[in-house]
PDB file with one MODEL, atoms N, CA, C and O in Angstrom:
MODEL        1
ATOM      1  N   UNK A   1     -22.573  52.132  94.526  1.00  0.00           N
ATOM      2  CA  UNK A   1     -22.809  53.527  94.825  1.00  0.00           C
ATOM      3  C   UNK A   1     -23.276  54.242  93.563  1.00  0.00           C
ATOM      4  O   UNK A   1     -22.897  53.871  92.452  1.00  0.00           O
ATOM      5  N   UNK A   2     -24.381  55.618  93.804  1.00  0.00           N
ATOM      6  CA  UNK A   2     -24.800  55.537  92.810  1.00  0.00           C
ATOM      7  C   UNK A   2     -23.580  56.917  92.170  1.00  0.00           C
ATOM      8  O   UNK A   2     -22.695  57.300  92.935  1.00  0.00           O
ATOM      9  N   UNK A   3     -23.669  57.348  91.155  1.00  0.00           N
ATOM     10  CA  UNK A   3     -22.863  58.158  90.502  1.00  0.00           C
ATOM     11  C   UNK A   3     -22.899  59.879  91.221  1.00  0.00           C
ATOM     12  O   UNK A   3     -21.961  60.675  91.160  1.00  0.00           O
ATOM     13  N   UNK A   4     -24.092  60.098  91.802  1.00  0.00           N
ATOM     14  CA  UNK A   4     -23.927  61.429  92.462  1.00  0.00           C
ATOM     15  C   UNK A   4     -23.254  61.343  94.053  1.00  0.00           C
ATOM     16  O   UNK A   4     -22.817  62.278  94.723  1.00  0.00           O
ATOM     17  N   UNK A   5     -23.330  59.880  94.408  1.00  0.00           N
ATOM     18  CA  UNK A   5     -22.839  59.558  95.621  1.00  0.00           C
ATOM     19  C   UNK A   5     -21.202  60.004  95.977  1.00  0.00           C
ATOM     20  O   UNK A   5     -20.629  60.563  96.911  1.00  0.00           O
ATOM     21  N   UNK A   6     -20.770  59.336  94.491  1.00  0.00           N
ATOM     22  CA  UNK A   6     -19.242  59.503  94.019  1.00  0.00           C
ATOM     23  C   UNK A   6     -19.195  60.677  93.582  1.00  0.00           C
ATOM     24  O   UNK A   6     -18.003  60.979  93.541  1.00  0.00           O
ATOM     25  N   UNK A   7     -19.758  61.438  93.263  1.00  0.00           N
ATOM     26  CA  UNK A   7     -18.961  63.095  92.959  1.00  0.00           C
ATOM     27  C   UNK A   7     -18.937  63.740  94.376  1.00  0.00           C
ATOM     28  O   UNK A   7     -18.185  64.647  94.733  1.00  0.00           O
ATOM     29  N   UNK A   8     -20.007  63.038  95.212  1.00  0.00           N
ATOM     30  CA  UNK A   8     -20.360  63.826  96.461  1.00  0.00           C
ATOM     31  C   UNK A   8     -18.681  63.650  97.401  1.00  0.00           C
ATOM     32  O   UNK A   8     -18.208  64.398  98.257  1.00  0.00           O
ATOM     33  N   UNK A   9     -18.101  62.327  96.791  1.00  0.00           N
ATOM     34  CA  UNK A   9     -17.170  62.450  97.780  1.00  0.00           C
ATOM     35  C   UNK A   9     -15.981  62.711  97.288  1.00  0.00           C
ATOM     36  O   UNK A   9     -15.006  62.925  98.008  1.00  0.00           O
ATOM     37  N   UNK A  10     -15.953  62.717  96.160  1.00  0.00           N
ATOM     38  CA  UNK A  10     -14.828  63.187  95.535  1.00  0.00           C
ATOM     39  C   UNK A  10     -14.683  64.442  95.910  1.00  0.00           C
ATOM     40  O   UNK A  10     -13.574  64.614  96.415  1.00  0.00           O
ATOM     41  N   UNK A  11     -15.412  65.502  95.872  1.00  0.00           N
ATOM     42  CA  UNK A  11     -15.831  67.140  95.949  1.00  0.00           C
ATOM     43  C   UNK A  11     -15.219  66.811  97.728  1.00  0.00           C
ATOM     44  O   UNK A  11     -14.083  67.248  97.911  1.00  0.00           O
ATOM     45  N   UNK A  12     -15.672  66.325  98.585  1.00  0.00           N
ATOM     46  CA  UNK A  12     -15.195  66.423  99.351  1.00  0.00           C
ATOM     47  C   UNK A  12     -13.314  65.958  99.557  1.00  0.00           C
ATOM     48  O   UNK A  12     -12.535  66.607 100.255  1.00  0.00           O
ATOM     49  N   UNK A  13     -13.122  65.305  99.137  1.00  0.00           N
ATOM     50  CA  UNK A  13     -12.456  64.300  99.213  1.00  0.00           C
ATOM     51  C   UNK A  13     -11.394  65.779  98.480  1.00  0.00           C
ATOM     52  O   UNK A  13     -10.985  66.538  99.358  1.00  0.00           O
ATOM     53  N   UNK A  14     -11.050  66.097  97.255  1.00  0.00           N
ATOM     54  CA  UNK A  14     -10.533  67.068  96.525  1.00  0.00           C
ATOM     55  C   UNK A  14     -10.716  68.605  97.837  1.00  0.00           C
ATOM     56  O   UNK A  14     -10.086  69.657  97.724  1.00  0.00           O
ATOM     57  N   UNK A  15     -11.206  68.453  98.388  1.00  0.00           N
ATOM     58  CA  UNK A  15     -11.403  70.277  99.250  1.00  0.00           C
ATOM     59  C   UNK A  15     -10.641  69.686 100.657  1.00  0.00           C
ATOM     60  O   UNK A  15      -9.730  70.346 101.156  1.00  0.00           O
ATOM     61  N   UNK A  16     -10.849  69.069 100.946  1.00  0.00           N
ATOM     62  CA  UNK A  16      -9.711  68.169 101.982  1.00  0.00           C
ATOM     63  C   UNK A  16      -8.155  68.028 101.646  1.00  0.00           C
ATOM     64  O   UNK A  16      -7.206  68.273 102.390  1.00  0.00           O
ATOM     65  N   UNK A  17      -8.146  67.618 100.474  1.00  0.00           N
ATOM     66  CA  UNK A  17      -6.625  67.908 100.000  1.00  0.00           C
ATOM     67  C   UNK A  17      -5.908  69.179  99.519  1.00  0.00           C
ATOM     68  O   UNK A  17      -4.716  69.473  99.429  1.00  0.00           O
ATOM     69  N   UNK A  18      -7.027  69.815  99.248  1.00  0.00           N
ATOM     70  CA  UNK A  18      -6.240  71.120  98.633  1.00  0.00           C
ATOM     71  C   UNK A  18      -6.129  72.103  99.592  1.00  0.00           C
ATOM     72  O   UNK A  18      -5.335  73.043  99.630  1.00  0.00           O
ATOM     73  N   UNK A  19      -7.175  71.735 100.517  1.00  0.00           N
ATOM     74  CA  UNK A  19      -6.512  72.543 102.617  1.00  0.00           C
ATOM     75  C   UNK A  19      -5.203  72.029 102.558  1.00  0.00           C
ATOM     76  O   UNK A  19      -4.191  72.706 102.736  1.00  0.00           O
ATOM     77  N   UNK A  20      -5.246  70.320 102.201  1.00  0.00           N
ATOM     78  CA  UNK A  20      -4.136  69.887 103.183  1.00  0.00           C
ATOM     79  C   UNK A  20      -2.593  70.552 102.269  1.00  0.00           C
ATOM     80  O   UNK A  20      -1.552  70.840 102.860  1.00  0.00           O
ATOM     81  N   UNK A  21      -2.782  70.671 100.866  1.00  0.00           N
ATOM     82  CA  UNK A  21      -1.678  71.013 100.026  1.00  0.00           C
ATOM     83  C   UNK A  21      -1.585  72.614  99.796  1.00  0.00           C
ATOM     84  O   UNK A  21      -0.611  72.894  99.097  1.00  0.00           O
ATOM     85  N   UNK A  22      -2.237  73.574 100.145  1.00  0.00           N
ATOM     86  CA  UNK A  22      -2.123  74.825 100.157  1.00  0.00           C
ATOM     87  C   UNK A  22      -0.427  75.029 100.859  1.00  0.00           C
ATOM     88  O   UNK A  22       0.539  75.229 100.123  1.00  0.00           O
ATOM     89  N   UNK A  23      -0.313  74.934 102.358  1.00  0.00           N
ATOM     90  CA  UNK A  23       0.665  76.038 102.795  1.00  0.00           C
ATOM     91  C   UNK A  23       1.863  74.615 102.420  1.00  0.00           C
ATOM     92  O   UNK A  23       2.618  74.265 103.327  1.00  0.00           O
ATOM     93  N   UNK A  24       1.924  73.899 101.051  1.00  0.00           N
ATOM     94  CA  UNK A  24       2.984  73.055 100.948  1.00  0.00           C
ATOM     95  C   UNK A  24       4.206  74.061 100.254  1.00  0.00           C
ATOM     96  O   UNK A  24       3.762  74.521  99.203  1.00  0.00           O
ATOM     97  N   UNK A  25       5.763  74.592 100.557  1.00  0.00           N
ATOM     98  CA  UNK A  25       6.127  75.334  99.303  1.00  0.00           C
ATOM     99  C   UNK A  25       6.091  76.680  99.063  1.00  0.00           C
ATOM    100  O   UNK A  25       6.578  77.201  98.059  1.00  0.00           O
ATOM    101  N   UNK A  26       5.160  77.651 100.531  1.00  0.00           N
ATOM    102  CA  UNK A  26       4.661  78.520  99.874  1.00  0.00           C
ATOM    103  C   UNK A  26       5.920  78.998 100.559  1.00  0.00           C
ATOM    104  O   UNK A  26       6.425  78.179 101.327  1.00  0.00           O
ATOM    105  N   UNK A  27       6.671  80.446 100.399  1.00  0.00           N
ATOM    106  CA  UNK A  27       7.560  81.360 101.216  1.00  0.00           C
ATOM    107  C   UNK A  27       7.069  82.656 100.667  1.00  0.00           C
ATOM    108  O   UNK A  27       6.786  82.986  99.515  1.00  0.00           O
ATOM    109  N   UNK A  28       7.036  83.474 102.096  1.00  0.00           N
ATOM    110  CA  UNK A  28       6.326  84.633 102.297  1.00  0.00           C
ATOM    111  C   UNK A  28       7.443  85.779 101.691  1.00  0.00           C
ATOM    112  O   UNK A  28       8.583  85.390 101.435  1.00  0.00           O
ATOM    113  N   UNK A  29       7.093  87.098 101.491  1.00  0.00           N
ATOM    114  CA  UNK A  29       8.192  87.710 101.128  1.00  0.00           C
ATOM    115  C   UNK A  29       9.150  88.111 102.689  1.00  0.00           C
ATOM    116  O   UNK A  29      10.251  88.602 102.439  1.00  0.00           O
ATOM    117  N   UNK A  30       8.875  87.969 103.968  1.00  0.00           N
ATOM    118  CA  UNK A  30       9.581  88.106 104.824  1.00  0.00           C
ATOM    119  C   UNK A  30      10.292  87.087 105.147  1.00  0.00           C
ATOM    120  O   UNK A  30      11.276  87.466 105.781  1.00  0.00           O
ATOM    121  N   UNK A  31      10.254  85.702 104.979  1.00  0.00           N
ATOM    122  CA  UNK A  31      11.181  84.655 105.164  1.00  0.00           C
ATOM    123  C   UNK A  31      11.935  84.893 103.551  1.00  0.00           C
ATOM    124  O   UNK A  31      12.950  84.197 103.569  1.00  0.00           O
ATOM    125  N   UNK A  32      11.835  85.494 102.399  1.00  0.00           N
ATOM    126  CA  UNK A  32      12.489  85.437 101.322  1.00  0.00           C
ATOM    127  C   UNK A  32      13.608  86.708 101.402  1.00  0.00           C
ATOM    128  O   UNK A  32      14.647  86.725 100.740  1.00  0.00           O
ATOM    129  N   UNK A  33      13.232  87.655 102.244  1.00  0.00           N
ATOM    130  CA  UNK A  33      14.054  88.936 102.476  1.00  0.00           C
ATOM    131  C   UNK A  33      13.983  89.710 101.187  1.00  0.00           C
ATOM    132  O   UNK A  33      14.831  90.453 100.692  1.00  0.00           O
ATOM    133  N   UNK A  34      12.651  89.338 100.702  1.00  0.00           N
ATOM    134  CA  UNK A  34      12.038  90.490  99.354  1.00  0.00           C
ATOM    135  C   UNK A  34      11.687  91.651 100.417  1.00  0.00           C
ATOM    136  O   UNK A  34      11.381  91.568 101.607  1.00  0.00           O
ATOM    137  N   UNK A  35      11.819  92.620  99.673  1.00  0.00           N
ATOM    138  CA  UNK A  35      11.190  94.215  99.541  1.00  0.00           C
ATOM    139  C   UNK A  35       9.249  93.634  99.647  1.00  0.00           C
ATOM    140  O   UNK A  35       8.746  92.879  98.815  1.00  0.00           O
ATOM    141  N   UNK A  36       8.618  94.126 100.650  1.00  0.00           N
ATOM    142  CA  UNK A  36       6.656  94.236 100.210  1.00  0.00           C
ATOM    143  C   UNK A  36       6.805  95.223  99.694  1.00  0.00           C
ATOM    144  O   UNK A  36       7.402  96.278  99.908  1.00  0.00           O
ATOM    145  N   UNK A  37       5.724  94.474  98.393  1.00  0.00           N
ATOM    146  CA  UNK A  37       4.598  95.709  97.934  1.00  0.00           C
ATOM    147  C   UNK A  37       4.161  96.084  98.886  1.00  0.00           C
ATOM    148  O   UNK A  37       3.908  95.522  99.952  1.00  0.00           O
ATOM    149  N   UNK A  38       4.002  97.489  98.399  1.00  0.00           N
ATOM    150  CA  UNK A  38       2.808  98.322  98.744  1.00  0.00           C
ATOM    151  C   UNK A  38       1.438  97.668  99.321  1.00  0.00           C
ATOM    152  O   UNK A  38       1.033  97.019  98.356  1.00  0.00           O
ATOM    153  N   UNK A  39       0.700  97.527 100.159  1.00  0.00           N
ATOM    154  CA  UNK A  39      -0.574  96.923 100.214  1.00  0.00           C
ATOM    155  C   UNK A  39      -0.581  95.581 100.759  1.00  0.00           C
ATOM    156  O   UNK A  39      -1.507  95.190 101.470  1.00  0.00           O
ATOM    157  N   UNK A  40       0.405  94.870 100.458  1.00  0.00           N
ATOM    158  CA  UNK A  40       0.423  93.541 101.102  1.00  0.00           C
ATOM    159  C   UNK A  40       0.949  92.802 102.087  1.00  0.00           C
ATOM    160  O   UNK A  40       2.164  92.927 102.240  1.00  0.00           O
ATOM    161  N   UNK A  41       0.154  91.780 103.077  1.00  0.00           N
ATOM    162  CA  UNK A  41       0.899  91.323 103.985  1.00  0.00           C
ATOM    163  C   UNK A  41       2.161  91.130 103.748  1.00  0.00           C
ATOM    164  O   UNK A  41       2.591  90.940 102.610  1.00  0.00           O
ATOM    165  N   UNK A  42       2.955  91.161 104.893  1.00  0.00           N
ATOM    166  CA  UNK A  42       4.611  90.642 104.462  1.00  0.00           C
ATOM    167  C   UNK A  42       4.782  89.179 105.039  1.00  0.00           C
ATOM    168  O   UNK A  42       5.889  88.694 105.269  1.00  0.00           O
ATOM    169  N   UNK A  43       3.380  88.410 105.289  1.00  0.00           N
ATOM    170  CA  UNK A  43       3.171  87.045 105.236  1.00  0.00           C
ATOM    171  C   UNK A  43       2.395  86.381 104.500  1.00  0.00           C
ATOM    172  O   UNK A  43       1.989  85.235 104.695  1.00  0.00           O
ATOM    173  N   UNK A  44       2.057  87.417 103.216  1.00  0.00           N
ATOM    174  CA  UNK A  44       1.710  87.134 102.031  1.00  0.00           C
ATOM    175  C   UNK A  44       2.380  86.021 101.158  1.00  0.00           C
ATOM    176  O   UNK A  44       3.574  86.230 100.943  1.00  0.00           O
ATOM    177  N   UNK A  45       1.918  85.010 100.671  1.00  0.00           N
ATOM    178  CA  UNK A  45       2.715  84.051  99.649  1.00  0.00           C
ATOM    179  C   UNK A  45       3.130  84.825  98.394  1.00  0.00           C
ATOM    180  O   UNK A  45       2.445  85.515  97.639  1.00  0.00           O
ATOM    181  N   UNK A  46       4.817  84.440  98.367  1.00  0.00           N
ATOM    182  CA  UNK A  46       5.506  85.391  97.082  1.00  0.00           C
ATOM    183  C   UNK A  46       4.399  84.554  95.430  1.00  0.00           C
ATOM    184  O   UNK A  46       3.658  85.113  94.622  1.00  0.00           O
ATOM    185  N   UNK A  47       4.745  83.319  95.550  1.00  0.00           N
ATOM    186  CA  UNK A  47       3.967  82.887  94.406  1.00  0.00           C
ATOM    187  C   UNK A  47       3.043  81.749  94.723  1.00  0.00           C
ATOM    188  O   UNK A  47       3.706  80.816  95.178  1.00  0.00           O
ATOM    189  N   UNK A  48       1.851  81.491  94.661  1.00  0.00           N
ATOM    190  CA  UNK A  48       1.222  80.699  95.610  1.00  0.00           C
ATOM    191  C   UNK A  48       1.122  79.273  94.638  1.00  0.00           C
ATOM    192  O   UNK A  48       0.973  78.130  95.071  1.00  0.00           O
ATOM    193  N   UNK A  49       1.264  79.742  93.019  1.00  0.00           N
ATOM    194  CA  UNK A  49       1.125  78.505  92.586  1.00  0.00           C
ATOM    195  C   UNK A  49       0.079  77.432  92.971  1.00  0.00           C
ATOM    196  O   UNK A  49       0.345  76.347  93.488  1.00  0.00           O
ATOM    197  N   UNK A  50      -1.368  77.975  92.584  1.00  0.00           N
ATOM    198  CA  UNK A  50      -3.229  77.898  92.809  1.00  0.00           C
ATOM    199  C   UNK A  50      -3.108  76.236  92.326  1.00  0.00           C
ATOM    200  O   UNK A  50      -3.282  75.148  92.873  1.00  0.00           O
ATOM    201  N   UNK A  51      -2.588  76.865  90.584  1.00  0.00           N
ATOM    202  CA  UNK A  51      -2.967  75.653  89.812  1.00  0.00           C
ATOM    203  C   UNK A  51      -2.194  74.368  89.833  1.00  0.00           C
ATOM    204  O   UNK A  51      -2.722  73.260  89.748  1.00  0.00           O
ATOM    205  N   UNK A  52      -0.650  74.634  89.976  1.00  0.00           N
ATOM    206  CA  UNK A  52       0.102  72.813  90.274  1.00  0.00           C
ATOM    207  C   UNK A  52      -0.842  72.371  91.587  1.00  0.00           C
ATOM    208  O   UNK A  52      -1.334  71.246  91.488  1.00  0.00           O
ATOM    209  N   UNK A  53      -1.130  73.069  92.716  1.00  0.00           N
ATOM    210  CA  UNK A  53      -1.630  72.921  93.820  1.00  0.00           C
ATOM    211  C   UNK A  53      -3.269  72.137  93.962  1.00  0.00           C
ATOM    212  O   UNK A  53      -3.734  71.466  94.883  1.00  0.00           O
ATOM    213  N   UNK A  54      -3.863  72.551  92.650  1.00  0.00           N
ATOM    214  CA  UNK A  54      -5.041  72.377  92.347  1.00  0.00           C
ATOM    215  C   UNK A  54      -5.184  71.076  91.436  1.00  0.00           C
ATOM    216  O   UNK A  54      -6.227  70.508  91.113  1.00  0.00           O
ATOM    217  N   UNK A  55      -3.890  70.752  91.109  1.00  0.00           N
ATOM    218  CA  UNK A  55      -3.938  69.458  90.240  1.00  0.00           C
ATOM    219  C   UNK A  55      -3.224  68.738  91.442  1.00  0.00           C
ATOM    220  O   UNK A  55      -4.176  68.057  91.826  1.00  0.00           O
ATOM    221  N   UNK A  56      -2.399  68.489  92.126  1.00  0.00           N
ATOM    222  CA  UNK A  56      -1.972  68.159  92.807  1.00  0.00           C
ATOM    223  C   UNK A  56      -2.935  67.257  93.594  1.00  0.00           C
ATOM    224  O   UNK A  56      -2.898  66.039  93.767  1.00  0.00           O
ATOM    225  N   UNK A  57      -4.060  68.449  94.148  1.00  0.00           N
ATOM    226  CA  UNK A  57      -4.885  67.868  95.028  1.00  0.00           C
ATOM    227  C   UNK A  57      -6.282  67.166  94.331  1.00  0.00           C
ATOM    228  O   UNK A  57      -7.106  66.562  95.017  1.00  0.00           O
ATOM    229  N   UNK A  58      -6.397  67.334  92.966  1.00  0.00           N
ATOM    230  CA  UNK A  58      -7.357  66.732  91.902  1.00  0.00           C
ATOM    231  C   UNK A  58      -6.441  65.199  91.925  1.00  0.00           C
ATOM    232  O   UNK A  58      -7.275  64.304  92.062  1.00  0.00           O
ATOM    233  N   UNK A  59      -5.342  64.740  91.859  1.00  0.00           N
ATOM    234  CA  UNK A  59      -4.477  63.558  91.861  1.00  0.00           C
ATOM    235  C   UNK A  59      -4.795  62.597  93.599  1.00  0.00           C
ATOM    236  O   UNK A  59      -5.043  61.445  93.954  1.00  0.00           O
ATOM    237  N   UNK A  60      -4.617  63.742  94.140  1.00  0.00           N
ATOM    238  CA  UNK A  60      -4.530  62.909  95.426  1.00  0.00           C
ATOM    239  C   UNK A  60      -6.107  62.468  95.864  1.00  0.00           C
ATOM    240  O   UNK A  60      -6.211  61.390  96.447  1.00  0.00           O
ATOM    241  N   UNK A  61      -7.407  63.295  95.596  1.00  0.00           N
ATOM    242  CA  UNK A  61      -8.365  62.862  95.724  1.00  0.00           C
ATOM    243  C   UNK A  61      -9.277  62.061  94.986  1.00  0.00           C
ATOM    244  O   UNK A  61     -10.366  61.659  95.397  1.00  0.00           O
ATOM    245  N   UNK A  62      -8.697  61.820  93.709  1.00  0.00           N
ATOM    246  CA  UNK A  62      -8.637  60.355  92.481  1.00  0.00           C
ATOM    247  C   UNK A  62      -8.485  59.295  93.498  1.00  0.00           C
ATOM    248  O   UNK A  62      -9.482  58.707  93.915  1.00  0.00           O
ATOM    249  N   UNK A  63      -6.923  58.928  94.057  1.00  0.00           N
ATOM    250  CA  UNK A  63      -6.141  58.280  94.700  1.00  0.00           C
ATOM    251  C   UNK A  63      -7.267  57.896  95.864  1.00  0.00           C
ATOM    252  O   UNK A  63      -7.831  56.801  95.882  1.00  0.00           O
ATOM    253  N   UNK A  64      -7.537  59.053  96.925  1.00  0.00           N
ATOM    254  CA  UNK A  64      -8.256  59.027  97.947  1.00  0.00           C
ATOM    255  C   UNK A  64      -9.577  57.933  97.654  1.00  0.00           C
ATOM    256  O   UNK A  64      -9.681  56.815  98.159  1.00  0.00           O
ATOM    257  N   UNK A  65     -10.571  58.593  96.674  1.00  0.00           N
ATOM    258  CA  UNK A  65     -12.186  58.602  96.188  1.00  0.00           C
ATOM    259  C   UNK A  65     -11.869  56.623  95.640  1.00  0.00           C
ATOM    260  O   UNK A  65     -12.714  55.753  95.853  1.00  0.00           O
ATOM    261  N   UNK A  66     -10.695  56.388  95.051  1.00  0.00           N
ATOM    262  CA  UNK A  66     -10.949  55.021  94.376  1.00  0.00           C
ATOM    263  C   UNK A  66     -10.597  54.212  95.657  1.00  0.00           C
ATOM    264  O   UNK A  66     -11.337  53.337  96.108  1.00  0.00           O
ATOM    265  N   UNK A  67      -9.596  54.517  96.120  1.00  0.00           N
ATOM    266  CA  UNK A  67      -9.437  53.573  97.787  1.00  0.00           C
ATOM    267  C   UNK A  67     -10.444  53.204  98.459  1.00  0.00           C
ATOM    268  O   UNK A  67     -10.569  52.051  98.874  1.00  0.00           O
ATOM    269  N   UNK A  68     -11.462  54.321  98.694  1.00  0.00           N
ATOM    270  CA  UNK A  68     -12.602  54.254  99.261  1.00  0.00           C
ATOM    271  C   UNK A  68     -13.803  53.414  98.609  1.00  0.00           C
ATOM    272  O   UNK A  68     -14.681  52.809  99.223  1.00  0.00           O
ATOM    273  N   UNK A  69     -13.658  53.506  97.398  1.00  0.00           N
ATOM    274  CA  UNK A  69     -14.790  53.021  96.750  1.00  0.00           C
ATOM    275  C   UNK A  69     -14.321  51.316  96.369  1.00  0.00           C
ATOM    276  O   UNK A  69     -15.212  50.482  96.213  1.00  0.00           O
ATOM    277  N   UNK A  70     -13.136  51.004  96.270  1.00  0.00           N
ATOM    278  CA  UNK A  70     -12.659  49.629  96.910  1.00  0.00           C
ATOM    279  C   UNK A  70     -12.792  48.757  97.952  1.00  0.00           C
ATOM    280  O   UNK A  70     -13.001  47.552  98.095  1.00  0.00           O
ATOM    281  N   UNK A  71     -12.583  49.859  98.741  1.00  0.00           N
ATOM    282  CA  UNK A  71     -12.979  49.653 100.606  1.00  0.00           C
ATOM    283  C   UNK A  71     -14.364  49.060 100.213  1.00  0.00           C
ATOM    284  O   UNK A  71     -14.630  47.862 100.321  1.00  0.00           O
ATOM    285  N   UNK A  72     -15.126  49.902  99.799  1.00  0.00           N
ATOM    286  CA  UNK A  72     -16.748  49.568 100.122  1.00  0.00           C
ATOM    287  C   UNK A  72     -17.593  48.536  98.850  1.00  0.00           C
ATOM    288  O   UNK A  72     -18.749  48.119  98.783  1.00  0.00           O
ATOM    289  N   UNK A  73     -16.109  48.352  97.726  1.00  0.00           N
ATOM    290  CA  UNK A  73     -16.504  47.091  97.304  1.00  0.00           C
ATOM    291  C   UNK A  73     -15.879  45.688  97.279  1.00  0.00           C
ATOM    292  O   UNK A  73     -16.208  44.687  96.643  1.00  0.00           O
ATOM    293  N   UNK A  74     -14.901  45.900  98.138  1.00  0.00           N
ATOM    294  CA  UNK A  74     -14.211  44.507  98.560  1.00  0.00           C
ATOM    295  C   UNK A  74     -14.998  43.381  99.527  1.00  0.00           C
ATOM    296  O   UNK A  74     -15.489  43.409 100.656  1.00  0.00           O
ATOM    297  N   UNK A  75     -14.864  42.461  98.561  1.00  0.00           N
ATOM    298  CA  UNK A  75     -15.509  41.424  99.838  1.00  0.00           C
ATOM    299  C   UNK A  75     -15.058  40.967 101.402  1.00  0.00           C
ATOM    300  O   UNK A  75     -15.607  40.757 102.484  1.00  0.00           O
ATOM    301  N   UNK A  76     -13.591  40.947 100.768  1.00  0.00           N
ATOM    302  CA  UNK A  76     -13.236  40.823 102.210  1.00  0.00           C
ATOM    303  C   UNK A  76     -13.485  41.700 103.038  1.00  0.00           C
ATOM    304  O   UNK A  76     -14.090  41.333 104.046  1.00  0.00           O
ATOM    305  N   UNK A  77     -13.205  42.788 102.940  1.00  0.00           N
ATOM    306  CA  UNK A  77     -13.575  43.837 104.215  1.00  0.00           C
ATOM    307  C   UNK A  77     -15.233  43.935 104.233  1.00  0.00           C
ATOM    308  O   UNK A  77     -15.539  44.667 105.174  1.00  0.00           O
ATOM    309  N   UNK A  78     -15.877  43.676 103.851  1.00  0.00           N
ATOM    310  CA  UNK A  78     -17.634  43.966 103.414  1.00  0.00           C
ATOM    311  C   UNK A  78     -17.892  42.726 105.122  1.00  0.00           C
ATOM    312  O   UNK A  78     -18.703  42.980 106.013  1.00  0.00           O
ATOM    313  N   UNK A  79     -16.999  41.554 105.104  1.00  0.00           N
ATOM    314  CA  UNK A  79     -17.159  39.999 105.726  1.00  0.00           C
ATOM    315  C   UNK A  79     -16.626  40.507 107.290  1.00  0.00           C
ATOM    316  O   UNK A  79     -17.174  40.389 108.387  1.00  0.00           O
ATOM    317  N   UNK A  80     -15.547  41.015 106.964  1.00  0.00           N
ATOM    318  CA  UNK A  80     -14.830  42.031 108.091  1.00  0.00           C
ATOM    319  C   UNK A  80     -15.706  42.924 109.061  1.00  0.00           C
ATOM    320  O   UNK A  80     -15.806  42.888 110.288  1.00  0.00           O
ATOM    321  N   UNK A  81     -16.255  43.665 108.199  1.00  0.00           N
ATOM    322  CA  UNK A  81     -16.940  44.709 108.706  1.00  0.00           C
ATOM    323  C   UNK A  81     -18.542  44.005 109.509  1.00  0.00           C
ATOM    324  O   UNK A  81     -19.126  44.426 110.508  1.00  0.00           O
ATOM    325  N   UNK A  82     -18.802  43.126 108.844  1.00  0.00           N
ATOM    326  CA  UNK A  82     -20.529  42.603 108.612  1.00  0.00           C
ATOM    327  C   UNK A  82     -20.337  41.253 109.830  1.00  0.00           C
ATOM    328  O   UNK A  82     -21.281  40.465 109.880  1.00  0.00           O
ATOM    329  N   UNK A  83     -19.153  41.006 110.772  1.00  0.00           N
ATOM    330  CA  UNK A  83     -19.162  40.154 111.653  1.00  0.00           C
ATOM    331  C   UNK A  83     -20.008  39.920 112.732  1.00  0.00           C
ATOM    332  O   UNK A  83     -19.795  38.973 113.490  1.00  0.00           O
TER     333      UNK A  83
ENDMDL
END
């Protein structure tokens, strides 16, 4: 695969996980029985914590992107697939 192939799926691969790891953790200020600000939903996330969330899902789509790129260079499954 060529090298833009692999960012192509990584980028995907990373925006897939960080959907899937967003609402991991989060508590709103109405399940916390905080006081809302002024202005904000009261199903607003108290601290959303972007960036552990953002490495989190940079880890899991490493994990994801090399599985895949195994998959599609293993012989056995290449013999598997090519029956």
């Amino acid at each position: 695969m060529q090298i833009g192939s692999i960012v192509a799926v990584f980028f995907v691969m990373w925006w897939i996980s960080f959907v899937a790891v967003l609402p991991i953790g989060n508590r709103s200020f109405h399940e916390a029985g905080e006081p809302v600000v002024a202005g904000t939903d009261p199903g607003a996330p108290m601290a959303p914590r972007l960036l552990l969330k953002a490495l989190i899902a940079t880890g899991v789509a490493i994990v994801l992107t090399a599985l895949l790129m195994w998959g599609l260079t293993n012989e056995t499954l290449q013999y598997y697939w090519n029956r």
